[in-house]
Short mmCIF file of C-alpha atoms in Angstrom, two decimals:
data_model
loop_
_atom_site.label_atom_id
_atom_site.label_comp_id
_atom_site.label_asym_id
_atom_site.label_seq_id
_atom_site.Cartn_x
_atom_site.Cartn_y
_atom_site.Cartn_z
CA MET N 493 0.00 0.00 0.00
CA THR N 494 1.09 3.57 -0.61
CA GLY N 495 2.21 5.96 2.08
CA ASP N 496 -1.16 7.75 1.95
CA HIS N 497 -2.98 4.53 2.74
CA GLN N 498 -0.71 3.78 5.64
CA THR N 499 -0.84 7.26 7.12
CA LEU N 500 -4.62 7.69 6.89
CA ALA N 501 -5.50 4.19 8.09
CA LEU N 502 -3.04 4.36 10.96
CA LEU N 503 -4.49 7.77 11.88
CA LEU N 504 -8.00 6.29 11.98
CA PHE N 505 -6.73 3.33 14.01
CA SER N 506 -5.17 5.77 16.45
CA VAL N 507 -8.38 7.80 16.76
CA PHE N 508 -10.45 4.71 17.58
CA VAL N 509 -7.88 3.39 20.05
CA ALA N 510 -7.70 6.84 21.72
CA VAL N 511 -11.51 7.06 21.99
CA THR N 512 -11.84 3.55 23.43
CA LEU N 513 -8.99 4.10 25.88
CA ALA N 514 -10.71 7.32 26.97
CA ILE N 515 -13.95 5.39 27.55
CA THR N 516 -12.03 2.77 29.53
CA THR N 517 -10.29 5.40 31.65
CA TRP N 518 -13.56 7.26 32.33
CA VAL N 519 -15.35 4.08 33.34
CA SER N 520 -12.48 2.96 35.57
CA ARG N 521 -12.80 6.21 37.55
CA ASN N 522 -16.52 5.64 38.11
CA ARG N 523 -16.49 1.98 39.08
CA HIS N 524 -17.01 0.53 42.55
CA GLY N 525 -14.62 -2.40 42.18
CA SER N 526 -17.25 -5.03 42.98
CA ALA N 527 -17.47 -8.35 41.16
CA GLU N 528 -20.92 -7.44 39.83
CA GLU N 529 -19.56 -4.18 38.43
CA PHE N 530 -16.53 -5.86 36.82
CA TYR N 531 -18.31 -8.92 35.40
CA ALA N 532 -21.79 -7.53 34.61
CA GLY N 533 -21.44 -3.74 34.42
CA GLY N 534 -23.78 -3.33 37.39
CA ARG N 535 -26.64 -4.88 35.31
CA LEU N 536 -27.60 -1.37 34.21
CA PHE N 537 -27.80 -1.70 30.41
CA SER N 538 -31.07 -1.36 28.52
CA PRO N 539 -32.22 -4.05 26.04
CA MET N 540 -31.30 -1.82 23.08
CA GLU N 541 -27.84 -1.05 24.48
CA ASN N 542 -27.22 -4.70 25.26
CA GLY N 543 -28.57 -5.72 21.84
CA PHE N 544 -26.03 -3.46 20.13
CA ALA N 545 -23.31 -4.78 22.45
CA ILE N 546 -24.23 -8.41 21.68
CA ALA N 547 -24.12 -7.57 17.98
CA GLY N 548 -20.75 -5.92 18.52
CA ASP N 549 -19.51 -8.99 20.39
CA TYR N 550 -20.78 -11.39 17.74
CA MET N 551 -19.94 -9.59 14.48
CA SER N 552 -16.27 -10.40 14.69
CA ALA N 553 -13.33 -10.42 12.30
CA ALA N 554 -14.62 -13.82 11.19
CA SER N 555 -17.82 -12.17 10.02
CA PHE N 556 -16.43 -9.05 8.41
CA LEU N 557 -13.22 -10.42 6.92
CA GLY N 558 -13.49 -14.22 6.91
CA ILE N 559 -17.02 -14.85 5.60
CA SER N 560 -16.74 -12.31 2.79
CA GLY N 561 -13.39 -13.85 1.83
CA LEU N 562 -14.82 -17.38 1.75
CA ILE N 563 -17.74 -16.25 -0.41
CA ALA N 564 -15.31 -14.48 -2.75
CA LEU N 565 -13.27 -17.68 -3.10
CA PHE N 566 -15.94 -20.40 -2.97
CA GLY N 567 -19.24 -18.69 -3.79
CA TYR N 568 -22.31 -20.53 -2.54
CA ASP N 569 -20.43 -22.76 -0.10
CA GLY N 570 -18.99 -19.71 1.64
CA MET N 571 -22.51 -18.55 2.50
CA LEU N 572 -22.90 -21.45 4.95
CA TYR N 573 -21.16 -19.34 7.57
CA SER N 574 -23.60 -16.43 7.17
CA VAL N 575 -26.62 -18.74 7.37
CA GLY N 576 -25.24 -20.77 10.28
CA PHE N 577 -24.22 -17.77 12.38
CA LEU N 578 -27.67 -16.19 11.94
CA VAL N 579 -29.84 -19.29 12.48
CA ALA N 580 -27.90 -19.98 15.68
CA TRP N 581 -29.60 -17.01 17.32
CA LEU N 582 -32.97 -18.74 17.19
CA VAL N 583 -31.52 -21.44 19.46
CA VAL N 584 -30.23 -18.73 21.80
CA LEU N 585 -33.55 -16.86 21.83
CA PHE N 586 -35.86 -19.82 22.43
CA LEU N 587 -33.73 -22.08 24.65
CA VAL N 588 -31.06 -20.10 26.44
CA ALA N 589 -31.26 -16.30 26.87
CA GLU N 590 -34.03 -15.86 29.45
CA LEU N 591 -33.26 -19.03 31.41
CA VAL N 592 -29.54 -18.26 31.69
CA ARG N 593 -30.25 -14.73 32.90
CA ASN N 594 -32.56 -16.04 35.62
CA CYS N 595 -30.30 -18.88 36.82
CA GLY N 596 -26.81 -17.43 36.87
CA ARG N 597 -24.78 -14.53 38.17
CA PHE N 598 -21.73 -14.14 35.95
CA THR N 599 -20.70 -17.34 34.11
CA LEU N 600 -21.96 -20.56 32.51
CA ALA N 601 -20.79 -22.52 35.56
CA ASP N 602 -23.21 -20.57 37.78
CA VAL N 603 -26.14 -22.06 35.87
CA VAL N 604 -24.83 -25.63 35.95
CA ALA N 605 -23.55 -25.60 39.53
CA ALA N 606 -26.83 -24.29 40.98
CA ARG N 607 -28.12 -27.83 41.63
CA MET N 608 -24.84 -29.83 41.63
CA ASN N 609 -21.74 -30.43 43.70
CA GLU N 610 -20.12 -27.11 42.85
CA ARG N 611 -16.39 -27.73 42.80
CA PRO N 612 -16.01 -30.40 40.06
CA VAL N 613 -18.70 -28.75 37.93
CA ARG N 614 -17.11 -25.30 38.16
CA ILE N 615 -13.66 -26.68 37.32
CA ALA N 616 -15.00 -28.51 34.27
CA ALA N 617 -17.16 -25.63 32.99
CA GLY N 618 -14.41 -23.08 33.66
CA THR N 619 -11.82 -25.15 31.78
CA SER N 620 -14.15 -25.51 28.82
CA SER N 621 -15.01 -21.80 28.76
CA VAL N 622 -11.37 -20.77 28.76
CA THR N 623 -10.56 -23.24 25.97
CA VAL N 624 -13.38 -21.94 23.75
CA SER N 625 -12.42 -18.33 24.45
CA VAL N 626 -8.77 -18.85 23.55
CA LEU N 627 -9.72 -20.56 20.26
CA TYR N 628 -12.00 -17.63 19.43
CA LEU N 629 -9.29 -15.14 20.34
CA VAL N 630 -6.84 -16.79 17.98
CA ALA N 631 -9.17 -16.07 15.06
CA GLN N 632 -9.29 -12.37 15.95
CA MET N 633 -5.51 -12.22 16.24
CA VAL N 634 -5.10 -13.79 12.80
CA GLY N 635 -7.54 -11.25 11.36
CA ALA N 636 -5.58 -8.38 12.87
CA GLY N 637 -2.31 -9.68 11.47
CA SER N 638 -3.74 -10.15 7.95
CA LEU N 639 -5.24 -6.66 7.95
CA VAL N 640 -2.14 -4.78 8.99
CA ALA N 641 0.08 -6.85 6.71
CA LEU N 642 -2.10 -5.67 3.82
CA LEU N 643 -2.00 -2.09 5.06
CA LEU N 644 1.78 -2.10 5.21
CA GLY N 645 2.13 -3.67 1.79
CA GLY N 646 2.68 -7.22 2.98
CA THR N 647 6.01 -6.31 4.56
CA GLY N 648 6.47 -9.75 6.04
CA GLU N 649 5.97 -11.47 9.32
CA ALA N 650 7.34 -8.67 11.47
CA ALA N 651 4.31 -6.42 10.88
CA GLN N 652 1.89 -9.25 11.67
CA THR N 653 3.83 -10.20 14.77
CA TRP N 654 3.82 -6.70 16.24
CA THR N 655 0.17 -6.23 15.32
CA VAL N 656 -0.87 -9.37 17.18
CA ILE N 657 1.19 -8.32 20.21
CA GLY N 658 -0.35 -4.83 20.10
CA VAL N 659 -3.91 -6.16 19.94
CA GLY N 660 -3.19 -8.49 22.85
CA ALA N 661 -1.82 -5.63 24.94
CA LEU N 662 -4.82 -3.40 24.21
CA MET N 663 -7.35 -6.08 25.09
CA VAL N 664 -5.64 -6.66 28.45
CA ILE N 665 -5.80 -2.90 29.16
CA TYR N 666 -9.50 -2.68 28.26
CA VAL N 667 -10.46 -5.61 30.47
CA SER N 668 -8.17 -4.86 33.40
CA LEU N 669 -9.15 -1.21 33.74
CA GLY N 670 -12.74 -1.00 32.57
CA GLY N 671 -14.35 -4.39 33.07
CA MET N 672 -17.74 -5.13 31.54
CA ARG N 673 -19.00 -1.55 31.44
CA ALA N 674 -16.12 -0.23 29.33
CA THR N 675 -16.14 -3.35 27.16
CA THR N 676 -19.85 -2.92 26.50
CA TRP N 677 -19.55 0.70 25.39
CA ILE N 678 -16.60 -0.18 23.16
CA GLN N 679 -18.73 -2.89 21.55
CA ILE N 680 -21.64 -0.50 21.02
CA VAL N 681 -19.38 2.06 19.31
CA LYS N 682 -17.84 -0.70 17.21
CA ALA N 683 -21.25 -2.11 16.20
CA VAL N 684 -22.38 1.29 14.94
CA MET N 685 -19.13 1.77 13.02
CA LEU N 686 -19.23 -1.71 11.52
CA LEU N 687 -22.86 -1.49 10.43
CA GLY N 688 -22.27 1.97 8.96
CA GLY N 689 -19.22 0.82 7.00
CA THR N 690 -20.93 -2.35 5.79
CA ILE N 691 -24.02 -0.45 4.62
CA ALA N 692 -21.84 2.03 2.71
CA LEU N 693 -19.89 -0.75 0.95
CA THR N 694 -23.06 -2.71 0.14
CA VAL N 695 -24.67 0.36 -1.44
CA LEU N 696 -21.53 1.04 -3.51
CA VAL N 697 -21.42 -2.56 -4.76
CA LEU N 698 -25.09 -2.49 -5.76
CA VAL N 699 -24.65 0.92 -7.43
CA ARG N 700 -21.75 -0.52 -9.44
CA PHE N 701 -24.21 -3.10 -10.84
CA HIS N 702 -27.11 -0.64 -11.10
CA GLY N 703 -29.02 -2.43 -8.36
CA ASP N 704 -29.18 -5.66 -10.38
CA PHE N 705 -28.26 -8.46 -7.96
CA ASP N 706 -28.55 -11.08 -10.71
CA GLN N 707 -25.91 -9.24 -12.72
CA LEU N 708 -23.68 -9.16 -9.65
CA LEU N 709 -23.96 -12.94 -9.25
CA LEU N 710 -23.35 -13.62 -12.95
CA SER N 711 -20.29 -11.34 -12.98
CA ALA N 712 -18.92 -13.06 -9.85
CA ALA N 713 -19.42 -16.49 -11.42
CA GLU N 714 -17.72 -15.42 -14.63
CA ARG N 715 -14.77 -13.80 -12.86
CA SER N 716 -14.33 -16.79 -10.54
CA GLY N 717 -13.25 -19.14 -13.33
CA HIS N 718 -15.72 -21.79 -12.13
CA GLY N 719 -18.77 -20.57 -14.03
CA GLU N 720 -22.15 -21.71 -12.74
CA LYS N 721 -20.47 -24.05 -10.23
CA PHE N 722 -19.56 -20.92 -8.26
CA LEU N 723 -23.27 -20.30 -7.57
CA ALA N 724 -24.14 -23.90 -6.73
CA PRO N 725 -23.37 -26.09 -3.70
CA GLY N 726 -20.25 -28.22 -3.78
CA LEU N 727 -17.31 -26.04 -4.82
CA LYS N 728 -15.66 -26.33 -1.40
CA TYR N 729 -17.67 -29.09 0.27
CA GLY N 730 -18.82 -31.29 -2.60
CA GLU N 731 -15.75 -33.08 -3.90
CA ASP N 732 -16.36 -36.35 -2.02
CA TRP N 733 -18.19 -37.77 0.98
CA THR N 734 -15.54 -36.48 3.36
CA ALA N 735 -16.14 -32.91 2.15
CA ARG N 736 -19.91 -33.35 2.43
CA LEU N 737 -19.64 -34.67 5.97
CA ASP N 738 -17.41 -31.70 6.76
CA PHE N 739 -20.20 -29.45 5.48
CA ILE N 740 -22.72 -31.09 7.84
CA SER N 741 -20.24 -30.96 10.71
CA LEU N 742 -19.57 -27.27 10.21
CA GLY N 743 -23.30 -26.49 9.94
CA LEU N 744 -24.00 -28.28 13.23
CA ALA N 745 -21.18 -26.43 14.96
CA LEU N 746 -22.30 -23.02 13.73
CA VAL N 747 -25.99 -23.47 14.57
CA LEU N 748 -25.45 -25.02 18.02
CA GLY N 749 -22.21 -23.32 19.04
CA THR N 750 -23.50 -19.80 19.72
CA ALA N 751 -25.58 -20.99 22.68
CA GLY N 752 -22.38 -22.27 24.31
CA LEU N 753 -20.09 -19.28 23.74
CA PRO N 754 -18.99 -17.86 27.13
CA HIS N 755 -18.71 -14.25 25.95
CA ILE N 756 -22.25 -14.34 24.52
CA LEU N 757 -23.77 -16.00 27.60
CA SER N 758 -22.11 -13.44 29.89
CA ARG N 759 -23.87 -10.62 28.04
CA PHE N 760 -27.24 -11.76 29.40
CA TYR N 761 -26.12 -10.86 32.92
CA THR N 762 -25.63 -7.18 32.07
CA VAL N 763 -29.36 -6.40 31.91
CA PRO N 764 -31.65 -6.06 34.96
CA THR N 765 -34.27 -8.71 34.11
CA ALA N 766 -34.85 -11.85 32.05
CA ARG N 767 -37.40 -9.98 29.92
CA ALA N 768 -34.69 -7.44 29.09
CA ALA N 769 -32.34 -10.32 28.16
CA ARG N 770 -34.91 -11.70 25.75
CA ARG N 771 -35.58 -8.28 24.22
CA SER N 772 -31.85 -7.64 23.81
CA VAL N 773 -31.59 -10.88 21.81
CA VAL N 774 -34.41 -9.65 19.54
CA TRP N 775 -32.49 -6.40 18.98
CA SER N 776 -29.30 -8.32 18.23
CA ILE N 777 -31.03 -10.69 15.79
CA GLY N 778 -32.26 -7.71 13.76
CA LEU N 779 -28.84 -6.08 13.66
CA ILE N 780 -26.92 -9.30 13.01
CA GLY N 781 -29.42 -10.50 10.37
CA GLY N 782 -29.06 -7.32 8.37
CA PHE N 783 -25.29 -7.50 8.66
CA TYR N 784 -25.03 -11.08 7.41
CA LEU N 785 -27.25 -10.35 4.44
CA MET N 786 -24.81 -7.59 3.52
CA THR N 787 -21.77 -9.86 3.87
CA ILE N 788 -23.24 -11.95 1.05
CA VAL N 789 -23.29 -8.88 -1.20
CA LEU N 790 -19.74 -7.99 -0.18
CA GLY N 791 -18.44 -11.51 -0.80
CA PHE N 792 -19.92 -11.80 -4.28
CA GLY N 793 -18.95 -8.17 -4.89
CA ALA N 794 -15.32 -8.98 -4.10
CA ALA N 795 -15.45 -11.96 -6.47
CA ALA N 796 -16.96 -9.85 -9.28
CA ILE N 797 -14.94 -6.65 -8.84
CA VAL N 798 -11.59 -7.71 -7.35
CA GLY N 799 -11.53 -11.34 -8.53
CA PRO N 800 -10.69 -14.49 -6.54
CA GLU N 801 -7.14 -14.62 -7.89
CA ALA N 802 -6.34 -11.12 -6.61
CA VAL N 803 -7.97 -11.93 -3.27
CA ARG N 804 -6.01 -15.16 -2.95
CA GLY N 805 -2.82 -13.41 -4.04
CA SER N 806 -3.16 -10.90 -1.22
CA ASN N 807 -4.06 -13.48 1.42
CA ALA N 808 -4.33 -17.19 0.69
CA ALA N 809 -7.26 -17.63 3.07
CA GLY N 810 -9.22 -14.67 1.65
CA ASN N 811 -9.12 -12.56 4.81
CA THR N 812 -8.41 -9.32 2.91
CA ALA N 813 -11.25 -9.48 0.36
CA VAL N 814 -13.28 -6.62 1.91
CA PRO N 815 -10.40 -4.12 2.21
CA LEU N 816 -9.42 -4.85 -1.40
CA LEU N 817 -13.05 -4.38 -2.47
CA ALA N 818 -13.16 -1.01 -0.69
CA LEU N 819 -9.97 0.05 -2.45
CA ASP N 820 -11.47 -0.73 -5.85
CA LEU N 821 -14.88 0.81 -5.10
CA GLY N 822 -13.21 4.05 -4.03
CA GLY N 823 -11.45 4.43 -7.37
CA GLY N 824 -8.35 2.26 -7.14
CA ALA N 825 -5.04 2.21 -5.32
CA ASP N 826 -3.82 5.57 -6.63
CA SER N 827 -7.03 7.54 -6.04
CA THR N 828 -7.98 9.68 -3.06
CA GLY N 829 -11.36 7.95 -2.83
CA GLY N 830 -9.74 4.54 -2.79
CA THR N 831 -7.30 5.64 -0.12
CA VAL N 832 -10.03 7.08 2.10
CA LEU N 833 -12.44 4.16 1.72
CA PHE N 834 -9.72 1.58 2.25
CA ALA N 835 -8.52 3.39 5.36
CA ILE N 836 -12.04 3.60 6.78
CA VAL N 837 -12.71 -0.09 6.17
CA ALA N 838 -9.36 -1.09 7.63
CA ALA N 839 -10.04 1.03 10.72
CA VAL N 840 -13.53 -0.45 11.12
CA ALA N 841 -12.13 -3.97 10.80
CA PHE N 842 -9.45 -3.21 13.34
CA ALA N 843 -12.07 -1.73 15.69
CA THR N 844 -14.09 -4.92 15.23
CA ILE N 845 -11.15 -7.03 16.31
CA LEU N 846 -10.31 -4.90 19.35
CA ALA N 847 -13.90 -4.88 20.63
CA VAL N 848 -14.42 -8.61 20.21
CA VAL N 849 -11.16 -9.61 21.85
CA ALA N 850 -12.02 -7.41 24.83
CA GLY N 851 -15.36 -9.19 25.28
CA ILE N 852 -13.85 -12.66 24.94
CA THR N 853 -10.98 -11.88 27.29
CA LEU N 854 -13.38 -10.56 29.91
CA ALA N 855 -15.53 -13.71 29.73
CA SER N 856 -12.55 -16.06 29.94
CA SER N 857 -10.86 -14.16 32.78
CA ALA N 858 -14.19 -14.25 34.65
CA SER N 859 -14.23 -18.05 34.25
CA VAL N 860 -10.68 -18.29 35.60
CA ALA N 861 -11.39 -16.11 38.64
CA HIS N 862 -15.03 -16.93 39.42
CA ASP N 863 -14.90 -20.67 38.63
CA LEU N 864 -11.36 -22.08 38.56
CA TYR N 865 -9.62 -19.91 41.20
CA ALA N 866 -12.53 -20.07 43.62
CA SER N 867 -12.73 -23.85 43.26
CA LEU N 868 -9.02 -24.70 43.31
CA ARG N 869 -7.88 -22.31 46.06
CA ARG N 870 -6.90 -24.10 49.26
CA ARG N 871 -9.23 -23.35 52.12
CA ASP N 872 -6.37 -22.23 54.37
CA ALA N 873 -4.96 -19.89 51.71
CA LYS N 874 -5.50 -16.16 52.06
CA PRO N 875 -8.36 -15.26 49.72
CA ARG N 876 -7.67 -12.68 47.04
CA SER N 877 -10.25 -10.51 45.37
CA GLU N 878 -11.89 -12.25 42.42
CA VAL N 879 -11.54 -9.07 40.41
CA ALA N 880 -7.78 -8.96 41.06
CA VAL N 881 -7.46 -12.58 39.95
CA ALA N 882 -9.50 -11.82 36.83
CA ARG N 883 -7.13 -9.01 35.89
CA VAL N 884 -4.11 -11.28 36.26
CA ALA N 885 -5.92 -13.97 34.26
CA ALA N 886 -6.56 -11.47 31.44
CA VAL N 887 -2.79 -11.03 31.06
CA GLY N 888 -2.15 -14.78 30.94
CA ILE N 889 -4.94 -15.40 28.44
CA GLY N 890 -3.62 -12.55 26.30
CA VAL N 891 -0.16 -14.12 26.19
CA VAL N 892 -1.55 -17.53 25.16
CA ALA N 893 -3.78 -15.98 22.48
CA ILE N 894 -0.86 -13.99 21.05
CA ALA N 895 1.32 -17.10 20.79
CA LEU N 896 -1.39 -19.18 19.08
CA GLY N 897 -2.36 -16.25 16.82
CA LEU N 898 1.20 -16.07 15.50
CA LEU N 899 1.18 -19.82 14.87
CA ALA N 900 -2.14 -19.83 12.95
CA ARG N 901 -1.57 -16.68 10.88
CA ASP N 902 -2.25 -18.37 7.50
CA LEU N 903 -5.68 -19.86 8.30
CA ASN N 904 -9.04 -18.26 7.42
CA VAL N 905 -10.52 -16.47 10.42
CA ALA N 906 -14.07 -17.72 9.77
CA PHE N 907 -12.74 -21.28 9.65
CA LEU N 908 -10.92 -20.79 12.96
CA VAL N 909 -14.11 -19.49 14.56
CA GLY N 910 -15.89 -22.59 13.25
CA LEU N 911 -13.52 -24.68 15.38
CA ALA N 912 -14.33 -22.57 18.46
CA PHE N 913 -18.03 -23.02 17.79
CA ALA N 914 -17.55 -26.80 17.50
CA VAL N 915 -15.86 -26.98 20.91
CA ALA N 916 -18.56 -24.73 22.46
CA ALA N 917 -21.36 -26.89 21.03
CA SER N 918 -19.61 -30.10 22.16
CA ALA N 919 -18.66 -29.15 25.71
CA ASN N 920 -20.88 -26.27 26.88
CA LEU N 921 -24.24 -26.77 25.17
CA PRO N 922 -24.96 -30.35 26.40
CA VAL N 923 -24.30 -29.52 30.05
CA LEU N 924 -26.29 -26.28 29.80
CA LEU N 925 -29.37 -27.89 28.23
CA TYR N 926 -29.30 -30.92 30.53
CA SER N 927 -29.00 -28.65 33.60
CA LEU N 928 -31.97 -26.55 32.53
CA PHE N 929 -34.30 -29.27 31.29
CA TRP N 930 -33.40 -32.69 32.78
CA ARG N 931 -34.75 -33.27 36.27
CA GLY N 932 -32.53 -36.30 36.98
CA PHE N 933 -29.23 -34.74 35.81
CA THR N 934 -26.36 -35.34 38.28
CA THR N 935 -22.93 -33.95 39.08
CA ARG N 936 -21.18 -36.85 37.36
CA GLY N 937 -23.34 -36.31 34.29
CA ALA N 938 -22.40 -32.63 34.22
CA VAL N 939 -18.67 -33.31 34.49
CA TRP N 940 -18.80 -36.10 31.91
CA ALA N 941 -20.85 -33.94 29.52
CA VAL N 942 -18.21 -31.22 29.57
CA TYR N 943 -15.14 -33.41 29.27
CA GLY N 944 -16.93 -35.90 27.00
CA GLY N 945 -17.38 -33.12 24.45
CA LEU N 946 -14.26 -31.03 25.12
CA ILE N 947 -11.60 -33.75 25.01
CA PRO N 948 -12.83 -35.49 21.81
CA ALA N 949 -13.25 -32.12 20.08
CA MET N 950 -9.69 -31.03 20.89
CA VAL N 951 -8.18 -34.45 20.09
CA LEU N 952 -10.01 -34.63 16.75
CA VAL N 953 -8.81 -31.14 15.82
CA LEU N 954 -5.21 -32.17 16.62
CA LEU N 955 -5.59 -35.28 14.42
CA SER N 956 -7.34 -33.41 11.59
CA PRO N 957 -6.00 -31.80 8.38
CA VAL N 958 -6.08 -28.45 10.22
CA VAL N 959 -2.94 -29.31 12.17
CA SER N 960 -0.94 -31.59 9.86
CA GLY N 961 -0.93 -33.57 6.64
CA SER N 962 -1.54 -30.87 4.01
CA PRO N 963 0.17 -27.72 2.67
CA GLU N 964 -2.48 -25.53 4.37
CA SER N 965 -1.99 -27.11 7.82
CA LEU N 966 -0.46 -25.44 10.86
CA PHE N 967 2.46 -27.88 10.58
CA PRO N 968 2.69 -28.74 6.85
CA GLY N 969 5.98 -30.58 7.24
CA VAL N 970 4.59 -33.39 9.40
CA ASP N 971 1.67 -35.79 9.06
CA PHE N 972 -0.24 -37.21 12.04
CA GLN N 973 -3.63 -36.75 10.39
CA TYR N 974 -5.95 -39.63 11.30
CA PHE N 975 -9.31 -37.84 11.37
CA PRO N 976 -10.46 -36.77 7.87
CA LEU N 977 -12.83 -33.91 8.77
CA GLN N 978 -11.62 -30.36 9.36
CA ASN N 979 -14.44 -29.62 11.82
CA PRO N 980 -15.04 -32.16 14.64
CA GLY N 981 -18.64 -31.15 15.42
CA LEU N 982 -20.34 -34.09 13.71
CA VAL N 983 -18.61 -36.51 16.10
CA SER N 984 -17.85 -34.45 19.22
CA ILE N 985 -21.28 -32.80 19.69
CA PRO N 986 -23.19 -36.12 19.96
CA LEU N 987 -20.39 -37.45 22.21
CA GLY N 988 -20.95 -34.57 24.62
CA PHE N 989 -24.66 -35.35 24.91
CA VAL N 990 -24.05 -39.11 25.18
CA ALA N 991 -21.37 -38.64 27.86
CA GLY N 992 -23.73 -36.48 29.94
CA TRP N 993 -26.47 -39.08 29.71
CA LEU N 994 -24.09 -41.96 30.47
CA GLY N 995 -22.58 -40.17 33.45
CA THR N 996 -26.02 -39.54 34.89
CA VAL N 997 -27.46 -43.05 34.46
CA THR N 998 -24.32 -44.68 35.94
CA SER N 999 -24.15 -42.30 38.89
CA ALA N 1000 -25.16 -43.43 42.38
CA GLU N 1001 -26.03 -39.83 43.21
CA VAL N 1002 -29.72 -39.05 43.56
CA ALA N 1003 -30.69 -35.76 41.97
CA ASP N 1004 -31.76 -33.18 44.55
CA GLU N 1005 -35.45 -32.63 43.81
CA ALA N 1006 -35.62 -29.48 45.94
CA LYS N 1007 -32.68 -27.84 44.14
CA HIS N 1008 -34.10 -28.80 40.76
CA ALA N 1009 -37.49 -27.34 41.68
CA GLU N 1010 -35.80 -24.14 42.86
CA THR N 1011 -33.77 -23.90 39.63
CA GLU N 1012 -36.84 -24.60 37.51
CA VAL N 1013 -38.93 -21.92 39.22
CA ARG N 1014 -36.10 -19.42 39.04
CA SER N 1015 -35.34 -20.13 35.36
CA LEU N 1016 -39.01 -19.81 34.32
CA THR N 1017 -40.11 -16.94 36.55
CA GLY N 1018 -36.97 -15.05 37.56
CA ALA N 1019 -37.89 -15.36 41.25
CA GLY N 1020 -34.75 -14.94 43.34
CA ALA N 1021 -32.54 -14.11 40.34
CA ALA N 1022 -29.53 -11.94 41.12
#
């Protein structure tokens, strides 16, 4: 990129970072330091504010950069991510949002442990939540590295490395100083910016084709080199039965995974009532639905205007399709319009990454402090403030995410998020649904449900083509690939449910009817909810 691109985009980055740091500083001066303030923002957000924040949390780099890139490269098959991410919210709305708000205080483990032996359940749920969060963080780090590498003209690994480190440092600052309240306002600002930028790009793409969506699709198919196959199922997932099973596996993970994401579940605790939680989900569905419809236009627009070869040449996984599209729509690399539009899109994408990593880091550090630390601490040890532990945990999680982000820099960010969704659907969703709806569910069943989904999911990922055995793998020089699917959801999600059932029916423990009745009344009515 030219010096003008770099200067303007970096200036816009700096403005957003300065604004968000100012918000964080202001909030940190007005906080009370309580766990409720740090984890849930004092439960003071309205349904509309929380709906925008949920949308900001959910519309990640995977959505803005990864999905559009996959559509630009694979056409119809790339749209699976848009459809899966959106349909998943119906599961959240009807099965999870209101009940979770009524049953818990800060984390997923609160809901599960309400009627169980707390310590083993909290350790299991906390471990799973941290694992999912770190996987999700890696995707955001990869997106940040790809974006800045493009901005700086692909100047090598050094730019990506320092970008990933910088994003990690900023997310630790946001979480440590501002907690949930600052994170929420950052996400609201980011959601408005992202929706505004996406609407502008969508309008420009449609104007380029005179509002004729059919012409857009035909041009994308022609430019792709695949012809009509580009607009039909099977280009990415139709080569053989393995690819088709991968398609089913990914779809299951996307649709079921959202209801198990720790940073999404934690958002339901920031509103005062269960009714407000439900209404905030309705707000978020409207915002997210509109956004994903526009990513389809942007993906096919990138294929038609930029071309898959140019997209792949810039970034093999397609993560830079939208910035390249903005550059072309603005008038090209040497034009003022192209420079300005590219810089705005790059800044919006970077803002997207910063806001999402802050939300994920907060949720995972809450799991470490509220679930793992509280459960593992020796009784004779001097207790430390949960909030202090959460701040230390944010630093440790940031370091791990930075290291893994540098390792996975060449993978598509939407694909990486698909893995996080698979682990969430395998480990968190079974234990959550069983706890809410199965009267006879026991502590052993809860622990087995978590580990019975988490361990197979992680093992299958390690033995899959993602890690070894192909040129696109994390370790292309070695081959310990024994599992043919790239996404483990098709196997690991049923295993999580089966393990929870098996653990319960083989347990000598008798389910506490009184605790179940209390949980049921609370989940359905909100009576006694924090």
